[in-house]
Short mmCIF file of C-alpha atoms in Angstrom, two decimals:
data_model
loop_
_atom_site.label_atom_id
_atom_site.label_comp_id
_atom_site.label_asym_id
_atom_site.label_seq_id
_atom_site.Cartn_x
_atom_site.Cartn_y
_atom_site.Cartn_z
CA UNK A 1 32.64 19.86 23.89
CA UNK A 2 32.19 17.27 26.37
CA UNK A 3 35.02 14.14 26.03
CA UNK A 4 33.78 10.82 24.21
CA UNK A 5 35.62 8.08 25.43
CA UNK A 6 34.79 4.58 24.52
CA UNK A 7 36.75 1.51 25.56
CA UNK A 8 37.10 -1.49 23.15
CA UNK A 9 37.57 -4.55 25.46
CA UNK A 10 36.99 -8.32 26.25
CA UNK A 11 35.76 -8.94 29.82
CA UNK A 12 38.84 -11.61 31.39
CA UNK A 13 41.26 -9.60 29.33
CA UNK A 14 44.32 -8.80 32.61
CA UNK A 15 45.15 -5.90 29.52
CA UNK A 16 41.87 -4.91 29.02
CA UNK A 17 41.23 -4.75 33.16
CA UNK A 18 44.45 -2.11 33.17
CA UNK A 19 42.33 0.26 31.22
CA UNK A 20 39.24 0.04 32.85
CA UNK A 21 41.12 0.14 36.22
CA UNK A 22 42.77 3.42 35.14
CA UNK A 23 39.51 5.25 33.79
CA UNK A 24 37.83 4.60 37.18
CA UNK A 25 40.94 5.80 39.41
CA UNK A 26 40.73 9.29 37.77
CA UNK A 27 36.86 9.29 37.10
CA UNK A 28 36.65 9.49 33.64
CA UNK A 29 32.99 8.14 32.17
CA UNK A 30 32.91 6.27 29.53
CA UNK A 31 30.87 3.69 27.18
CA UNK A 32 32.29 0.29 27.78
CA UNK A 33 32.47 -2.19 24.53
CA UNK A 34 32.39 -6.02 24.71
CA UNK A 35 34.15 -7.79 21.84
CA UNK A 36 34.13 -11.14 20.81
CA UNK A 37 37.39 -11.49 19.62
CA UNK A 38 36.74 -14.65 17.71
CA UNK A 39 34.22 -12.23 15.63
CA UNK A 40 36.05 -8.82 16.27
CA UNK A 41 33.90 -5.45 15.36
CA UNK A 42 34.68 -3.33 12.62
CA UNK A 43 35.53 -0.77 14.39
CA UNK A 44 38.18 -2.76 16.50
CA UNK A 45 39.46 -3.76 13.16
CA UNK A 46 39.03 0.12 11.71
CA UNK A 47 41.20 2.01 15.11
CA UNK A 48 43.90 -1.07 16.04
CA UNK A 49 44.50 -2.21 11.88
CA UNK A 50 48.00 -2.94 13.10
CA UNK A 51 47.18 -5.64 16.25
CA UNK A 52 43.64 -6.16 16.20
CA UNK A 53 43.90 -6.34 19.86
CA UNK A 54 42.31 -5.19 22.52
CA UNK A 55 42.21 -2.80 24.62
CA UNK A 56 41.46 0.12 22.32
CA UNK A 57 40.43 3.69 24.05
CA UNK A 58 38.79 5.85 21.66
CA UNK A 59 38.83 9.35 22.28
CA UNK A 60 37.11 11.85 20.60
CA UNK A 61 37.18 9.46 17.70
CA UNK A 62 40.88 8.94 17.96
CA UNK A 63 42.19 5.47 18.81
CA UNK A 64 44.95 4.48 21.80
CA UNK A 65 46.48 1.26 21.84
CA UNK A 66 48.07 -1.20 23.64
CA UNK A 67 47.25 -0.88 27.52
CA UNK A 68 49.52 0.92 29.67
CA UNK A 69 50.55 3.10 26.59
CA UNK A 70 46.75 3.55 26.95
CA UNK A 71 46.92 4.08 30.84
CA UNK A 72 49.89 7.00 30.08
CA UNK A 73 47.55 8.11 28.07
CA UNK A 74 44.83 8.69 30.62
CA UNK A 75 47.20 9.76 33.21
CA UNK A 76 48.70 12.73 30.61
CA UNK A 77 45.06 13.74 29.45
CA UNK A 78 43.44 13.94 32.58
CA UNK A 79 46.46 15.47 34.70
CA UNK A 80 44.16 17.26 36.82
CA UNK A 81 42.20 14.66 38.07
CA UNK A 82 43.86 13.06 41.22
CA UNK A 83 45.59 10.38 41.59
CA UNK A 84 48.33 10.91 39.17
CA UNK A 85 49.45 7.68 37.88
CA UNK A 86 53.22 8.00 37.04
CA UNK A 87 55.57 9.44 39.33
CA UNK A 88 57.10 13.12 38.55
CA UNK A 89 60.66 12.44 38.89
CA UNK A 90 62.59 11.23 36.00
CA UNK A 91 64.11 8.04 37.49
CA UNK A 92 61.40 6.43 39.39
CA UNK A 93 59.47 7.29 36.09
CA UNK A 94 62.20 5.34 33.90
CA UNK A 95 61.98 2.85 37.19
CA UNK A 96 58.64 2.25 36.74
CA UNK A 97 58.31 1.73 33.06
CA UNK A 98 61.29 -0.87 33.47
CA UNK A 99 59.15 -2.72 35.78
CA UNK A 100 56.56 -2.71 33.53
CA UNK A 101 58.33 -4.17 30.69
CA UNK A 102 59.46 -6.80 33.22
CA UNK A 103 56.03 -7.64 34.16
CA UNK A 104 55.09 -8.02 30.46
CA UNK A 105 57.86 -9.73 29.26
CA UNK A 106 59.25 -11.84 32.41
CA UNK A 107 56.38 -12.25 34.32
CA UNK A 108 53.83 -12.75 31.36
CA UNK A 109 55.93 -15.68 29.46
CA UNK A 110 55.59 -18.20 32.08
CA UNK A 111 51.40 -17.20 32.78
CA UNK A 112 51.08 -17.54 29.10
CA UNK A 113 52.43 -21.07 29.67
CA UNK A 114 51.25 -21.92 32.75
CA UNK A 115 47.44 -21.46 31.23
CA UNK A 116 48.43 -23.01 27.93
CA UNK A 117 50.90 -26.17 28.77
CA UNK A 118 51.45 -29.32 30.75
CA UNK A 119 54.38 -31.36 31.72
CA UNK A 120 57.72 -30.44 31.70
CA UNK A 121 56.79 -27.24 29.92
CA UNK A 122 54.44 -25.96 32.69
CA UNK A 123 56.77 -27.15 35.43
CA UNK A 124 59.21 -24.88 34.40
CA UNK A 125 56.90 -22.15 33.76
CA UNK A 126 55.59 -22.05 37.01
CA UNK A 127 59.59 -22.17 38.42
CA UNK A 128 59.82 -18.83 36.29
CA UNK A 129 57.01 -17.40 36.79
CA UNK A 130 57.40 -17.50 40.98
CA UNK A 131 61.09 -16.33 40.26
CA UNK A 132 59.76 -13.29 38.03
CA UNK A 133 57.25 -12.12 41.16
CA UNK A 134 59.90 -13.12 43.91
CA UNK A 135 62.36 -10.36 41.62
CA UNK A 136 58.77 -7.93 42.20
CA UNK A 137 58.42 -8.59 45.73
CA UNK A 138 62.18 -7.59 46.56
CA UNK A 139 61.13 -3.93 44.07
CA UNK A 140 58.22 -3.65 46.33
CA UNK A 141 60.06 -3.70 49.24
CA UNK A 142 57.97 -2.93 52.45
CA UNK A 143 56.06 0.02 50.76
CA UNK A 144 52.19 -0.81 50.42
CA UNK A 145 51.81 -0.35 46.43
CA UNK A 146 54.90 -0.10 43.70
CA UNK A 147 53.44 3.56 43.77
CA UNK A 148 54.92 3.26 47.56
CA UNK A 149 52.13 5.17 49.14
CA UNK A 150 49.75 5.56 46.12
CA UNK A 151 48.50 3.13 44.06
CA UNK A 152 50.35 3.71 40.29
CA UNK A 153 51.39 2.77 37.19
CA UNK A 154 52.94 -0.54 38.28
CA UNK A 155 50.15 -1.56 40.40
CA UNK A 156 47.88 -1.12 37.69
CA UNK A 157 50.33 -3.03 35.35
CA UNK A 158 50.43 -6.05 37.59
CA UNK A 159 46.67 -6.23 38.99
CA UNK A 160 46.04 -7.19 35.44
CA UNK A 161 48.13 -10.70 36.79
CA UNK A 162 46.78 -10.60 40.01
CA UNK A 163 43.05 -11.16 38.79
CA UNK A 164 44.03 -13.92 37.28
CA UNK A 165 46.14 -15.69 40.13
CA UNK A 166 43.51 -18.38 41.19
CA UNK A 167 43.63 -19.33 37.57
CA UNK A 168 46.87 -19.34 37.37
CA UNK A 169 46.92 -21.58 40.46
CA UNK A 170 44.24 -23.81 39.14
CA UNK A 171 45.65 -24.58 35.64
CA UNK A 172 49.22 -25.44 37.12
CA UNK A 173 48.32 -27.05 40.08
CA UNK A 174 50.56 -24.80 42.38
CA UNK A 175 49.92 -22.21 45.48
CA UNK A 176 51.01 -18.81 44.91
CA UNK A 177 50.95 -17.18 48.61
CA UNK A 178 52.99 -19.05 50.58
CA UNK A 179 56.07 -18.11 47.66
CA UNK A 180 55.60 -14.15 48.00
CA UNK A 181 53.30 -12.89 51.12
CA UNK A 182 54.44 -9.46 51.13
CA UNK A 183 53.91 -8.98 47.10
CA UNK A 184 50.34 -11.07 47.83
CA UNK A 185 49.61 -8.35 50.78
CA UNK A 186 49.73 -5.73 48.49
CA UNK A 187 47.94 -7.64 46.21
CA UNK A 188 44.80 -8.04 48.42
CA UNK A 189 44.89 -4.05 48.43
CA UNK A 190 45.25 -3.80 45.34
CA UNK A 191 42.10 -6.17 44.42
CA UNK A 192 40.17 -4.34 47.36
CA UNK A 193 40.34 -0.73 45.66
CA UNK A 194 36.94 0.40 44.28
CA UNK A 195 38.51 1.04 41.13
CA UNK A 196 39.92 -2.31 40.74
CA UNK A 197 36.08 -4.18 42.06
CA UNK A 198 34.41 -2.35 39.83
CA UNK A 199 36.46 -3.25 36.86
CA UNK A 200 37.28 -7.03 37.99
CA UNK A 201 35.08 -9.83 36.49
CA UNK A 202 34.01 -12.81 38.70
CA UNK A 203 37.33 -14.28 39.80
CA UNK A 204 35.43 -18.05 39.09
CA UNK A 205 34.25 -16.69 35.91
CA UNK A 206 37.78 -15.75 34.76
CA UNK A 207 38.94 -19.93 36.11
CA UNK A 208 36.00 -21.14 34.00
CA UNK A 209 36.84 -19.31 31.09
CA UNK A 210 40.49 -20.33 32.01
CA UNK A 211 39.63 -23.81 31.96
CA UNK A 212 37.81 -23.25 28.60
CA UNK A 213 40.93 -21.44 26.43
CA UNK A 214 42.79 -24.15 27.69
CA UNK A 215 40.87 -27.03 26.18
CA UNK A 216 41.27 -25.40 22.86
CA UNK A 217 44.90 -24.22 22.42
CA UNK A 218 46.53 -26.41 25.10
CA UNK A 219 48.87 -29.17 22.97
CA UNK B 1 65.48 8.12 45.94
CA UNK B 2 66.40 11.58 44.97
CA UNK B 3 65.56 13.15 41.45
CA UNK B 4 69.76 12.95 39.96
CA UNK B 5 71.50 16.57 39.34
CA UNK B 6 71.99 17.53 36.12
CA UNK B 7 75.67 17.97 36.86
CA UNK B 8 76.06 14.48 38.20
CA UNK B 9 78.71 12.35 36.35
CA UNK B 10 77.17 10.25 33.40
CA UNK B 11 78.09 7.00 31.89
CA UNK B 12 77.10 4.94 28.74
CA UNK B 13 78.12 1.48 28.19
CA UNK B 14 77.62 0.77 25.14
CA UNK B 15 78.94 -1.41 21.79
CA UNK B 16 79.92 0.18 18.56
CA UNK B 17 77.37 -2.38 16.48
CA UNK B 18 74.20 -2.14 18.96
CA UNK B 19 71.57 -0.34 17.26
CA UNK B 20 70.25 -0.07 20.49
CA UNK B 21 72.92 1.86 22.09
CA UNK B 22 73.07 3.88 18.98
CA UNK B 23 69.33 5.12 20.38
CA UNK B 24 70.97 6.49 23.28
CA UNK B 25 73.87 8.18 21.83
CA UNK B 26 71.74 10.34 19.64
CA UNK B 27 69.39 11.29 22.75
CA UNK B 28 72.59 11.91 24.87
CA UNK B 29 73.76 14.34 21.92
CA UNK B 30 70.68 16.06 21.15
CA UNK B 31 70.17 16.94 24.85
CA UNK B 32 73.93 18.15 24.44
CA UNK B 33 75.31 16.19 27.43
CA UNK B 34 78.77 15.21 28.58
CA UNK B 35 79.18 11.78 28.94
CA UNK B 36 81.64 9.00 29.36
CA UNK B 37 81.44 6.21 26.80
CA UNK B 38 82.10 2.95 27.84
CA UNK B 39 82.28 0.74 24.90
CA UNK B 40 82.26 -3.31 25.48
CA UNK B 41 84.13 -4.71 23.08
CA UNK B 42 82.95 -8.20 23.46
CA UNK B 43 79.30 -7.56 24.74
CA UNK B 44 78.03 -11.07 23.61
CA UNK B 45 80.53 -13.17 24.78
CA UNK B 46 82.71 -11.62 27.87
CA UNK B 47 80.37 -8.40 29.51
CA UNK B 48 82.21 -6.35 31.81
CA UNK B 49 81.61 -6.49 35.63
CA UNK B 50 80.05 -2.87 35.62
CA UNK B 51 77.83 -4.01 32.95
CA UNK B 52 76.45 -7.10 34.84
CA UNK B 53 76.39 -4.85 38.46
CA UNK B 54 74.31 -2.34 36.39
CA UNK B 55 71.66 -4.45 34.72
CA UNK B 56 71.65 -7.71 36.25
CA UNK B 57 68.51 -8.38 35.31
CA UNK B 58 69.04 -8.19 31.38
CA UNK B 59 72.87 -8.27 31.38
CA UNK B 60 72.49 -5.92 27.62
CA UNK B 61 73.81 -2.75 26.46
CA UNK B 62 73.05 0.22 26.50
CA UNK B 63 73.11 0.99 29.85
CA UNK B 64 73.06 4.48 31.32
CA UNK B 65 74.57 5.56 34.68
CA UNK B 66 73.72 8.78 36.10
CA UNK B 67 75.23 9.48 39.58
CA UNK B 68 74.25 6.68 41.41
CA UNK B 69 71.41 5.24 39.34
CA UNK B 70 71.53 3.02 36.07
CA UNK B 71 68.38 2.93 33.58
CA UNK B 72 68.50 -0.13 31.04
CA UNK B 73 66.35 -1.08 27.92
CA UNK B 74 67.35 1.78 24.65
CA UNK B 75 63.93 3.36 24.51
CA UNK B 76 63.67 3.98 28.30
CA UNK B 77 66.65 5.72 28.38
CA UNK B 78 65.78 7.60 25.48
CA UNK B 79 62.64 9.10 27.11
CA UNK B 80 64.89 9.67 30.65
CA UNK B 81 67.52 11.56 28.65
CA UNK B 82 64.28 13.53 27.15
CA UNK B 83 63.10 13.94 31.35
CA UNK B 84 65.86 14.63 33.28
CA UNK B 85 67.36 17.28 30.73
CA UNK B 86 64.24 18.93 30.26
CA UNK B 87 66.17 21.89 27.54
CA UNK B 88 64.85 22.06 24.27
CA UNK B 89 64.89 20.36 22.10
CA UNK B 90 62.19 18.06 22.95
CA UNK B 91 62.59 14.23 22.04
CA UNK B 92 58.63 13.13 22.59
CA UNK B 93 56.66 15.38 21.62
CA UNK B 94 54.16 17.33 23.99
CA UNK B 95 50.64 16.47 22.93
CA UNK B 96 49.74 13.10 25.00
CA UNK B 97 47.54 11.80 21.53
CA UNK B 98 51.01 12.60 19.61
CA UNK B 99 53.15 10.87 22.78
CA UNK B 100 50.93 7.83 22.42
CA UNK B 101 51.46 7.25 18.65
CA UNK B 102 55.42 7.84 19.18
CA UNK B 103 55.48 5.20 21.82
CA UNK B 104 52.97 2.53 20.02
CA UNK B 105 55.06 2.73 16.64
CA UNK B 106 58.40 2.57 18.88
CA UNK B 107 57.43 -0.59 20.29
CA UNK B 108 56.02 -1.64 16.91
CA UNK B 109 59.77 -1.27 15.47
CA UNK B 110 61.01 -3.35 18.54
CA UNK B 111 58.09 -5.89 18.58
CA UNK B 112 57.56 -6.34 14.83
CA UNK B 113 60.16 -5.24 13.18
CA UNK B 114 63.48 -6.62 14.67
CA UNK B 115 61.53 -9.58 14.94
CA UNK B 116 61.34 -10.13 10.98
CA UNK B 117 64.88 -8.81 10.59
CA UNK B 118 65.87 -11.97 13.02
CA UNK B 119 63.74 -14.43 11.31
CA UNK B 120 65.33 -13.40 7.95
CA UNK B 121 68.67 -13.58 9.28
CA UNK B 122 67.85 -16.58 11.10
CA UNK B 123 66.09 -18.91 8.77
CA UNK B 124 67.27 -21.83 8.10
CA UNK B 125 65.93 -22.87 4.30
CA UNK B 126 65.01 -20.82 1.71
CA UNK B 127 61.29 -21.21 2.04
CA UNK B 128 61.75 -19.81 5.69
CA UNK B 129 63.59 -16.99 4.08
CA UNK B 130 61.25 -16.40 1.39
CA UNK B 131 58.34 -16.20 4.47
CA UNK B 132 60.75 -14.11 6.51
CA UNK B 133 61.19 -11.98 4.10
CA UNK B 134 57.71 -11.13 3.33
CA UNK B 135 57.05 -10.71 6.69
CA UNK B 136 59.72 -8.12 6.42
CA UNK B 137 58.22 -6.15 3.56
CA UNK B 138 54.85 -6.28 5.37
CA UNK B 139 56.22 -4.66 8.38
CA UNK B 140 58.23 -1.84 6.16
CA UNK B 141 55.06 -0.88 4.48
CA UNK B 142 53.14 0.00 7.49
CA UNK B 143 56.01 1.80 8.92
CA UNK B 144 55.74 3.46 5.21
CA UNK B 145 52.44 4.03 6.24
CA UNK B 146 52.53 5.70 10.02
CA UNK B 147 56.10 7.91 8.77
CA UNK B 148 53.44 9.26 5.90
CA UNK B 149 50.69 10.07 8.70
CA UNK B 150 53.60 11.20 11.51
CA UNK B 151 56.01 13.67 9.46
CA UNK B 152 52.80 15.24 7.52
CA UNK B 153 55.47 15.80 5.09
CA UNK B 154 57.90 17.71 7.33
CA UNK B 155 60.55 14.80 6.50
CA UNK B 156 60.90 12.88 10.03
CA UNK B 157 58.83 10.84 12.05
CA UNK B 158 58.95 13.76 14.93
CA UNK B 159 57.65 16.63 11.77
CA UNK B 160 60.44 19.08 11.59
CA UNK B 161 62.88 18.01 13.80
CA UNK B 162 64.08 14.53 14.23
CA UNK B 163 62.35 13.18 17.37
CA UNK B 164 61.35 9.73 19.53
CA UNK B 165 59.79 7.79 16.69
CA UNK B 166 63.20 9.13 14.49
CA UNK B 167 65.69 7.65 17.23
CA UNK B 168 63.11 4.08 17.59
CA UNK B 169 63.09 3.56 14.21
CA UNK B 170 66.47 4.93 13.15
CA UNK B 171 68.01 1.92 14.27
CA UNK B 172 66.78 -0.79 11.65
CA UNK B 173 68.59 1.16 8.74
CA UNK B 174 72.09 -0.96 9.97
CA UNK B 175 70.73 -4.23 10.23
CA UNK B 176 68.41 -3.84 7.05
CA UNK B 177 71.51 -2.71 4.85
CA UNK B 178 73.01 -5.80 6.14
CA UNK B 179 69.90 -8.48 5.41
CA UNK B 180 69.87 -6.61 1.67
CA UNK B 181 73.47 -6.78 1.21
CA UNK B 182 73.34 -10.56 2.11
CA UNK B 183 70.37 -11.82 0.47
CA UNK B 184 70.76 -9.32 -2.41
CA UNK B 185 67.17 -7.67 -2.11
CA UNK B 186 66.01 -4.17 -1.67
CA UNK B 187 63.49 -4.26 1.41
CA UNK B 188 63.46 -0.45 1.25
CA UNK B 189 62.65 0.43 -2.09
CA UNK B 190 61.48 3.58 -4.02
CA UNK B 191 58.36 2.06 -5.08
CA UNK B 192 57.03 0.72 -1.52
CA UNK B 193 58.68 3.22 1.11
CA UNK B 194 59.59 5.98 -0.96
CA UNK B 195 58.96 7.95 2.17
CA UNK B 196 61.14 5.64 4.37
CA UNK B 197 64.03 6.31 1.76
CA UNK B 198 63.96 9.96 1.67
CA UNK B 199 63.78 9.80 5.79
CA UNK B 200 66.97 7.32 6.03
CA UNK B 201 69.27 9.71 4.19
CA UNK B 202 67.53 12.86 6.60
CA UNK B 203 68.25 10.87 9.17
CA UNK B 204 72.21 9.23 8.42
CA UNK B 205 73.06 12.78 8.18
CA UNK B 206 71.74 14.37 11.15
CA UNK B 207 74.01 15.61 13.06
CA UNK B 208 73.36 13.74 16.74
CA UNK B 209 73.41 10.33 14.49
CA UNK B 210 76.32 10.97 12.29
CA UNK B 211 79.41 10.49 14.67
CA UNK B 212 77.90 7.42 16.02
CA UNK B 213 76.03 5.72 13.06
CA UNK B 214 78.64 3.13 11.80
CA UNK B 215 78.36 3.00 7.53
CA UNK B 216 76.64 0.08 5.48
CA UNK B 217 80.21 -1.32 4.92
CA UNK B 218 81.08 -1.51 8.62
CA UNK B 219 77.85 -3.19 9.55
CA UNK B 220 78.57 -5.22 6.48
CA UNK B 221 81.88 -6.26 7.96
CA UNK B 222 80.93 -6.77 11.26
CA UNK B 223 78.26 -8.80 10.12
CA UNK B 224 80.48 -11.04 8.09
CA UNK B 225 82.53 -11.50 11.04
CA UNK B 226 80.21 -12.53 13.20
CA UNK B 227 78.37 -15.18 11.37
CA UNK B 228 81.74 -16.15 9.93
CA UNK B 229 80.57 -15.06 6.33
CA UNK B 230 82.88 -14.24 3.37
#
């Protein structure tokens, strides 16, 4: 029986990206599925009851949520398709998924206040939020991807921020680059892989929309 | 860096109370492993210098050190243990659809669930508390829910044997007894989570929770103590 996947999504979504990003890396076809989360499908509401978020990867009519449990996922399922995502060995595996949960806890904090404050608020967030990917430049080290050689399960985790850097920059008035070149090296890599291009939106589509969120929920 | 030896030493800071550390004792045990225990007896207010040298970043129990590398955050360690002493018996299970649902619901119980169980301890009027509370309820009854769909009425999370999802979710029995013993309410009840009831018992008695799980009273006491309660 050939594999159904379908991927719930929204397109400037950095989790939603992750998904796509890992589908392409091993190959895998499958039907992609706008949402509009301000009117969310039934069927978004039917396989994530619990969130209601996206992204959602249905396979074979059986839902996967939240994204890099959804990237695993991929990378277990598909083990014979090259490249293999997570590393083999125990530690860097535990190493990685620590990372991870720094990116989504340290790293996303700040960006979620950088696109959503001003003032004092902001100024701080931005302080943090170069901090958190000065602590990510000094994991990278000099290797070209977290993945060292390969691109992996970190890189993927993090791209998701990287598409929306100019945003970032934008919204808070700051310049990312000059704080972390080596981490921003491996970023342009990163945003250069075929996987990644083909899943990225219009970087000034994502500021627009950007500029657009923030009207309505900044305070 | 080097995939560790099996026979390298291994170390577990940890603090008596922590339901978090609790997670890694039970992995540690089920894996059969020899460890050294490190406890920190004042974790909140004076952490040891190993603790800080091995996770600077989060400065929290549990910590494991194997050889020459440390592995923070409870559930992380957990799946290590289940890695790098690849014997039977299995922690997560082997199907990638099953691993998926074990790791969503674990982070659930971290996300959403210690989340209510700190907004009920930590509210500050009784209309907060009355919110929190629901909150709390809400959150028990889908974990009602996914333990009913997970065990397929084998009696844990993990089916037959106590597993991942068993060891994540274990770990709100301590503080829950605590939150009902203070407020007076039963958040796990026979009528809502009559699965969830059945499972707590299974799983207080399991042998890789038992010597490490303190009782209801202890918690009780502890919890007194530290929010200087009579």
């Amino acid at each position: 029986m050939a594999d159904e996947v379908i991927l719930l999504d929204f397109w400037p979504s950095p989790f939603g990206v992750r998904a796509r990003i890992a589908l392409r890396e091993k190959g895998i076809e499958f039907e992609y599925r706008e949402e509009n989360l301000r009117d969310k499908s039934p069927l978004l509401l039917e396989m994530n009851p619990v969130h209601k978020k996206i992204p959602v990867l249905i396979h074979n009519g059986k839902p996967v949520c939240e994204s890099m449990n959804v990237v695993q996922y991929i990378d277990e399922v598909w083990s014979d398709k090259n490249p293999i995502l997570l590393p083999s060995d125990p530690y860097q595996r535990a190493h990685a998924r620590f990372l991870v949960d720094f990116i989504d806890t340290k790293l996303y904090e700040p960006a979620d206040k950088i696109w959503q404050t001003k003032g004092e608020v902001q100024e701080t967030a931005k302080k943090e939020y170069i901090e958190a990917l000065k602590f990510l430049e000094s994991e990278l080290g000099d290797k070209p991807y977290f993945g060292g050689d390969n691109f992996g399960f970190v890189d993927i985790a993090i791209t998701g921020y990287y598409i929306w850097f100019e945003a970032s920059e934008k919204l808070g008035n700051f310049s990312i680059e000059p704080e972390c070149l080596t981490l921003m090296a491996s970023a342009k890599r990163c945003l250069q892989r075929e996987s990644v291009v083909k899943s990225l939106p219009d970087p000034e589509k994502i500021v627009e929309f950007a500029f657009k969120i923030r009207k309505i929920y900044c305070v | 860096m080097a995939q560790n030896d099996q026979n390298e030493t291994v170390k577990l800071i940890g603090t008596w109370s922590s339901p978090f550390a609790l997670r890694a004792r039970v992995a540690l045990h089920l894996k059969s492993v020899k460890y050294e225990y490190l406890d920190e007896p004042d974790v909140l207010n004076a952490k040891s210098e190993l603790l800080i040298k091995s996770n600077p970043i989060h400065k929290k129990v549990p910590v494991l050190i194997h050889g020459d590398v440390s592995i923070c955050e409870s559930l992380n360690i957990v799946q290590y243990v289940d890695e790098a002493w690849p014997s039977v018996p299995s922690i997560l299970p082997s199907h990638p659809y099953d691993r998926a649902n074990a790791r969503f619901w674990a982070q659930y119980v971290d996300d959403k669930v210690f989340a209510s169980l700190d907004a009920v301890g930590g509210a500050k009027d009784d209309e907060g508390r009355m919110a929190a509370a629901g909150k709390l309820m809400e959150c028990l009854a889908t974990l009602e829910e996914a333990f009913q769909k997970s065990s397929k009425g084998l009696g844990f999370f993990g089916g037959e044997n106590l597993g991942f999802l068993d060891i994540a979710c274990g770990t709100i029995l301590g503080p829950v007894s605590v939150i009902e013993a203070f407020s007076g309410v039963k958040f796990l009840r026979q009528e809502t989570t009559p699965g969830l009831i059945q499972w707590a018992e299974k799983f207080k008695a399991h042998e890789a929770v038992k010597p490490y799980m303190p009782t209801a009273e202890e918690f009780l006491a502890f919890a007194k103590k530290k929010f200087g309660v009579e």
